[in-house]
Coordinates of C-alpha atoms in Angstrom, one line a residue:
X1 CA -14.9 57.6 -166.4
X2 CA -13.8 57.4 -170.1
X3 CA -11.3 55.4 -172.0
X4 CA -8.8 56.9 -174.5
X5 CA -11.3 55.9 -177.3
X6 CA -13.9 58.2 -175.8
X7 CA -16.3 55.5 -174.7
X8 CA -17.1 54.8 -171.0
X9 CA -14.5 52.5 -169.5
X10 CA -15.0 49.8 -166.8
X11 CA -13.6 50.6 -163.4
X12 CA -10.2 49.2 -163.0
X13 CA -9.2 46.5 -160.4
X14 CA -12.6 45.7 -158.9
X15 CA -12.5 45.0 -155.2
X16 CA -12.6 41.3 -154.4
X17 CA -15.9 40.1 -153.0
X18 CA -16.2 39.4 -149.3
X19 CA -16.4 35.7 -148.6
X20 CA -19.7 34.0 -147.8
X21 CA -18.7 33.5 -144.1
X22 CA -18.6 37.2 -143.2
X23 CA -21.8 37.9 -145.1
X24 CA -23.5 35.0 -143.3
X25 CA -22.3 36.4 -140.0
X26 CA -23.6 39.9 -140.9
X27 CA -26.9 38.4 -142.0
X28 CA -27.2 36.5 -138.7
X29 CA -26.5 39.7 -136.8
X30 CA -28.7 41.7 -139.1
X31 CA -30.9 43.1 -140.2
X32 CA -29.1 44.5 -143.2
X33 CA -30.5 47.4 -145.3
X34 CA -31.0 46.8 -149.0
X35 CA -31.1 49.6 -151.6
X36 CA -34.2 50.8 -153.4
X37 CA -35.3 50.8 -157.1
X38 CA -32.6 51.3 -159.6
X39 CA -34.9 52.4 -162.4
X40 CA -36.7 55.1 -160.4
X41 CA -33.4 56.5 -159.2
X42 CA -32.1 56.7 -162.7
X43 CA -35.4 58.2 -164.0
X44 CA -35.4 60.8 -161.3
X45 CA -31.9 61.8 -162.5
X46 CA -33.3 62.5 -165.9
X47 CA -32.5 59.3 -167.8
X48 CA -34.9 57.8 -170.4
X49 CA -35.7 54.2 -169.6
X50 CA -38.5 53.8 -172.0
X51 CA -37.0 50.9 -174.1
X52 CA -37.2 47.2 -173.5
X53 CA -33.8 47.1 -171.8
X54 CA -34.9 49.6 -169.1
X55 CA -32.0 50.4 -166.8
X56 CA -29.7 47.8 -168.4
X57 CA -29.5 50.1 -171.5
X58 CA -27.3 52.5 -169.4
X59 CA -24.7 49.7 -168.9
X60 CA -23.9 50.3 -172.6
X61 CA -24.6 54.1 -172.9
X62 CA -24.0 55.8 -169.5
X63 CA -22.5 53.4 -166.9
X64 CA -21.4 56.3 -164.7
X65 CA -25.1 57.0 -164.1
X66 CA -25.5 53.5 -162.6
X67 CA -22.5 54.1 -160.3
X68 CA -24.1 57.3 -159.1
X69 CA -27.4 55.6 -158.4
X70 CA -25.7 52.9 -156.3
X71 CA -23.7 55.6 -154.5
X72 CA -26.9 57.5 -153.6
X73 CA -28.2 54.4 -151.9
X74 CA -25.0 53.5 -150.1
X75 CA -24.8 57.0 -148.7
X76 CA -28.5 56.9 -147.7
X77 CA -27.6 53.9 -145.5
X78 CA -28.0 50.8 -147.7
X79 CA -25.6 48.0 -146.8
X80 CA -26.3 46.0 -150.0
X81 CA -26.5 47.2 -153.6
X82 CA -28.4 45.1 -156.1
X83 CA -26.8 45.4 -159.5
X84 CA -28.4 46.8 -162.7
X85 CA -28.4 43.3 -164.4
X86 CA -32.1 42.6 -163.7
X87 CA -33.0 43.2 -167.3
X88 CA -29.6 42.2 -168.7
X89 CA -29.8 38.9 -170.6
X90 CA -28.0 37.5 -173.7
X91 CA -31.3 37.2 -175.5
X92 CA -32.3 40.8 -174.7
X93 CA -29.0 42.2 -175.8
X94 CA -29.1 40.1 -178.9
X95 CA -32.4 41.8 -179.9
X96 CA -30.4 45.1 -179.8
X97 CA -27.7 43.7 -182.0
X98 CA -25.2 43.3 -179.1
X99 CA -22.9 40.4 -179.6
X100 CA -22.4 37.8 -177.0
X101 CA -18.9 38.9 -176.0
X102 CA -20.1 42.4 -175.5
X103 CA -23.1 41.1 -173.4
X104 CA -20.6 39.3 -171.2
X105 CA -18.7 42.5 -170.7
X106 CA -21.9 44.4 -169.8
X107 CA -23.0 41.8 -167.3
X108 CA -19.6 41.9 -165.7
X109 CA -19.6 45.6 -165.7
X110 CA -22.9 45.6 -163.7
X111 CA -21.0 44.1 -160.7
X112 CA -17.9 46.4 -161.2
X113 CA -20.1 49.5 -161.1
X114 CA -21.6 48.5 -157.8
X115 CA -18.1 47.8 -156.4
X116 CA -17.0 51.2 -157.6
X117 CA -19.8 52.9 -155.8
X118 CA -18.9 51.0 -152.6
X119 CA -15.3 52.3 -152.9
X120 CA -16.6 55.9 -153.3
X121 CA -19.1 55.7 -150.4
X122 CA -18.2 57.8 -147.4
X123 CA -18.6 55.1 -144.8
X124 CA -16.5 52.6 -142.8
X125 CA -19.3 50.0 -142.5
X126 CA -19.1 46.8 -144.7
X127 CA -20.8 47.2 -148.1
X128 CA -22.0 44.2 -150.1
X129 CA -23.0 43.6 -153.8
X130 CA -25.8 41.3 -154.9
X131 CA -25.9 40.5 -158.6
X132 CA -29.5 40.7 -159.9
X133 CA -31.0 37.8 -161.8
X134 CA -34.4 38.8 -163.0
X135 CA -37.1 36.4 -164.2
X136 CA -37.6 35.2 -167.8
X137 CA -40.6 37.5 -168.1
X138 CA -38.4 40.6 -167.6
X139 CA -36.6 39.8 -170.8
X140 CA -39.9 39.7 -172.6
X141 CA -40.7 43.2 -171.4
X142 CA -44.4 42.5 -171.7
X143 CA -45.5 42.4 -168.0
X144 CA -45.3 38.6 -167.8
X145 CA -42.8 38.9 -165.0
X146 CA -45.9 39.7 -162.9
X147 CA -47.8 36.6 -164.1
X148 CA -45.4 33.7 -164.7
X149 CA -46.8 30.8 -166.6
X150 CA -44.6 31.5 -169.7
X151 CA -45.4 28.2 -171.4
X152 CA -41.8 27.0 -170.8
X153 CA -40.8 24.0 -168.8
X154 CA -38.2 23.9 -165.9
X155 CA -35.5 22.6 -168.2
X156 CA -35.9 25.4 -170.7
X157 CA -35.9 28.1 -168.0
X158 CA -32.8 26.6 -166.5
X159 CA -31.1 26.8 -169.9
X160 CA -32.1 30.5 -170.1
X161 CA -30.8 31.5 -166.7
X162 CA -27.6 29.5 -166.2
X163 CA -25.3 31.2 -168.8
X164 CA -25.8 34.7 -167.4
X165 CA -25.6 33.4 -163.9
X166 CA -22.3 31.9 -164.7
X167 CA -21.0 35.3 -166.0
X168 CA -22.4 37.2 -163.0
X169 CA -20.9 34.7 -160.5
X170 CA -17.5 35.0 -162.2
X171 CA -17.6 38.8 -161.8
X172 CA -17.3 38.3 -158.1
X173 CA -20.4 39.6 -156.3
X174 CA -21.0 38.7 -152.7
X175 CA -24.3 37.0 -153.6
X176 CA -26.8 36.5 -156.4
X177 CA -30.3 38.0 -156.0
X178 CA -32.7 35.6 -157.7
X179 CA -35.5 38.1 -157.6
X180 CA -39.0 39.0 -158.6
X181 CA -39.7 35.3 -159.4
X182 CA -43.4 35.0 -160.2
X183 CA -43.7 31.3 -160.5
X184 CA -42.6 28.2 -158.5
X185 CA -41.6 26.5 -161.7
X186 CA -39.1 29.3 -162.4
X187 CA -37.8 29.0 -158.9
X188 CA -37.1 25.3 -159.5
X189 CA -35.1 26.3 -162.6
X190 CA -33.2 28.9 -160.7
X191 CA -32.4 26.5 -157.8
X192 CA -30.9 24.1 -160.4
X193 CA -29.0 26.8 -162.2
X194 CA -27.4 28.2 -159.0
X195 CA -25.8 24.9 -158.1
X196 CA -22.0 24.7 -158.4
X197 CA -21.5 28.5 -159.0
X198 CA -19.8 29.0 -155.7
X199 CA -21.8 32.1 -154.8
X200 CA -24.5 32.2 -152.2
X201 CA -27.9 33.6 -153.3
X202 CA -31.3 34.7 -152.1
X203 CA -34.6 33.7 -153.7
X204 CA -37.3 36.3 -153.7
X205 CA -40.8 35.9 -155.1
X206 CA -43.2 38.5 -156.5
X207 CA -46.5 37.7 -154.7
X208 CA -50.1 38.6 -154.5
X209 CA -51.5 38.0 -151.1
X210 CA -50.5 34.5 -149.9
X211 CA -49.7 33.2 -153.3
X212 CA -47.1 33.6 -156.0
X213 CA -48.1 35.7 -159.0
X214 CA -48.7 32.4 -160.8
X215 CA -51.1 31.3 -158.1
X216 CA -49.0 28.8 -156.1
X217 CA -49.3 28.8 -152.3
X218 CA -46.4 30.5 -150.7
X219 CA -45.6 27.7 -148.3
X220 CA -45.1 25.4 -151.2
X221 CA -43.0 27.9 -153.1
X222 CA -40.7 28.7 -150.2
X223 CA -40.4 25.1 -149.4
X224 CA -38.5 24.5 -152.6
X225 CA -35.5 26.4 -151.1
X226 CA -35.6 24.9 -147.7
X227 CA -32.9 22.3 -148.4
X228 CA -30.9 24.3 -151.0
X229 CA -27.5 25.1 -149.4
X230 CA -26.8 27.8 -151.9
X231 CA -29.8 29.8 -150.8
X232 CA -29.0 31.9 -147.7
X233 CA -32.3 33.9 -147.6
X234 CA -35.8 33.6 -149.0
X235 CA -38.5 36.2 -149.3
X236 CA -40.5 38.6 -151.4
X237 CA -40.0 41.7 -153.5
X238 CA -41.7 43.9 -156.0
X239 CA -45.0 43.4 -154.2
X240 CA -47.4 45.5 -152.2
X241 CA -46.2 46.5 -148.7
X242 CA -49.3 44.9 -147.3
X243 CA -48.3 41.5 -148.6
X244 CA -45.0 41.4 -146.8
X245 CA -45.6 40.6 -143.1
X246 CA -47.6 37.4 -143.8
X247 CA -45.0 36.3 -146.4
X248 CA -42.1 36.8 -144.0
X249 CA -43.7 34.7 -141.3
X250 CA -44.4 31.9 -143.9
X251 CA -40.9 32.0 -145.3
X252 CA -39.3 31.9 -141.9
X253 CA -41.5 29.0 -140.7
X254 CA -41.1 26.9 -143.8
X255 CA -37.4 27.3 -144.5
X256 CA -35.8 28.3 -141.2
X257 CA -33.7 30.7 -143.2
X258 CA -33.2 34.5 -142.9
X259 CA -35.9 36.4 -144.8
X260 CA -35.4 39.1 -147.5
X261 CA -38.1 41.7 -148.2
X262 CA -38.1 44.7 -150.5
X263 CA -41.6 45.7 -151.6
X264 CA -42.6 48.4 -154.0
X265 CA -43.9 51.8 -152.9
X266 CA -47.5 50.5 -153.1
X267 CA -48.3 51.9 -156.5
X268 CA -49.2 49.5 -159.3
X269 CA -47.4 49.0 -162.7
X270 CA -49.7 49.1 -165.7
X271 CA -47.9 47.2 -168.4
X272 CA -50.2 48.3 -171.1
X273 CA -49.6 52.0 -170.7
X274 CA -46.2 51.6 -169.1
X275 CA -47.0 53.8 -166.1
X276 CA -47.4 53.6 -162.4
X277 CA -50.9 54.1 -160.9
X278 CA -52.3 54.5 -157.4
X279 CA -50.8 55.9 -154.3
X280 CA -47.7 54.9 -152.3
X281 CA -48.4 53.0 -149.1
X282 CA -44.8 52.0 -148.0
X283 CA -43.9 53.5 -144.7
X284 CA -40.7 52.9 -142.8
X285 CA -42.6 52.1 -139.6
X286 CA -43.6 48.8 -141.2
X287 CA -40.0 47.7 -141.0
X288 CA -40.2 46.8 -137.3
X289 CA -43.0 44.3 -137.8
X290 CA -41.1 42.8 -140.7
X291 CA -38.0 42.4 -138.7
X292 CA -39.9 40.9 -135.8
X293 CA -41.4 38.4 -138.2
X294 CA -38.0 37.2 -139.3
X295 CA -36.8 39.7 -142.0
X296 CA -33.0 40.2 -142.0
X297 CA -32.5 41.9 -145.4
X298 CA -34.9 44.9 -145.7
X299 CA -35.2 47.5 -148.4
X300 CA -37.4 48.7 -151.3
X301 CA -38.0 47.9 -154.9
X302 CA -39.9 49.9 -157.5
X303 CA -40.6 53.6 -156.7
X304 CA -38.7 53.4 -153.4
X305 CA -35.8 55.8 -153.4
X306 CA -32.8 56.9 -151.2
X307 CA -35.0 59.1 -148.9
X308 CA -37.1 56.1 -147.9
X309 CA -34.0 53.8 -147.7
X310 CA -32.5 56.4 -145.3
X311 CA -35.6 56.1 -143.2
X312 CA -35.4 52.3 -143.3
X313 CA -31.8 52.5 -142.2
X314 CA -32.7 54.8 -139.3
X315 CA -35.5 52.4 -138.2
X316 CA -33.1 49.4 -138.4
X317 CA -30.5 51.3 -136.4
X318 CA -33.1 52.0 -133.8
X319 CA -34.1 48.3 -133.7
X320 CA -30.6 46.9 -133.5
X321 CA -28.7 49.8 -131.9
X322 CA -26.4 49.6 -134.9
X323 CA -26.5 49.7 -138.7
X324 CA -25.4 46.3 -139.9
X325 CA -23.3 45.7 -136.8
X326 CA -21.4 49.0 -137.0
X327 CA -22.0 51.6 -134.4
X328 CA -22.9 55.1 -135.5
X329 CA -25.5 57.1 -137.4
X330 CA -26.5 56.8 -140.9
X331 CA -25.0 59.6 -143.1
X332 CA -25.3 60.5 -146.6
X333 CA -27.6 62.3 -149.0
X334 CA -31.3 61.6 -149.5
X335 CA -32.8 61.4 -153.0
X336 CA -36.3 61.3 -154.2
X337 CA -38.8 58.6 -153.5
X338 CA -40.8 59.1 -156.7
X339 CA -39.8 59.2 -160.3
X340 CA -41.2 58.8 -163.7
X341 CA -42.5 55.4 -164.9
X342 CA -39.9 52.8 -164.6
X343 CA -39.5 49.1 -163.9
X344 CA -37.8 46.8 -161.5
X345 CA -34.1 47.4 -161.1

């Protein structure tokens, strides 16, 4: 899609978001299928994501590629698309010489592109858009999103997150995805920042075993969200598949909320060499155990592509007898699971 100036144009007339009530009902009836990694899908299509903005760079340079990536996941069976705003921050864009007004446009565009993909998808089932809010460490692009402990207090982290969350909420997503949070202190900041935005959210930690990446016990970390009315689901993402089942049980027990899970393929990200190492261990047959433990939003993160999402959707359909409450089979194309080195979408 191109404007008369020759630059990519934003999709016109974005579809209005579905209200929280239908999403809450869909979540209660779940499970719903999330998409997979944005970055690996873009990389497998031949896009270079080697700079600090990762997939957010394409918001500026090739937005149509992001729409295509969302569409591949919707047609593979995903019910929820997570936007390409994980790495999109005012501070990160400023480093690239992008003015604040343009950064606002790009953040808004991330939601519009997912809506455009939902319009193009060949399905009658409800499709949802979650606006990604990545951790502070993602902006630093130095691997600290997998460690936490940035040396910043809760107040400073709230000041960092709130402005872009306001922009994303105003763009009309169905929910915010407060994701890949490595540290309970950052979760405290996010829980403050989400208040009053009028958009429901999920809170998802990046974990190592039974602790956050910063080392806090998961029962304490999940407990922070137990009384937060804005948070409609809690869980884990961007972690090893083997860490999911225990985390799901803890999240459900501590909060009483639906649980969201979308682990990586099982490979590990080496921030020093900026490459994935190890072997994939994510298998769709793990989904049944996650669902039985309380998961109601299930998908994949880094290195999980449309082919695996299609298999997840098939498993969910077999569990529930439907895909997200809509009778029928999952249709669409399957992409590749692997890709070149990338980062969290």
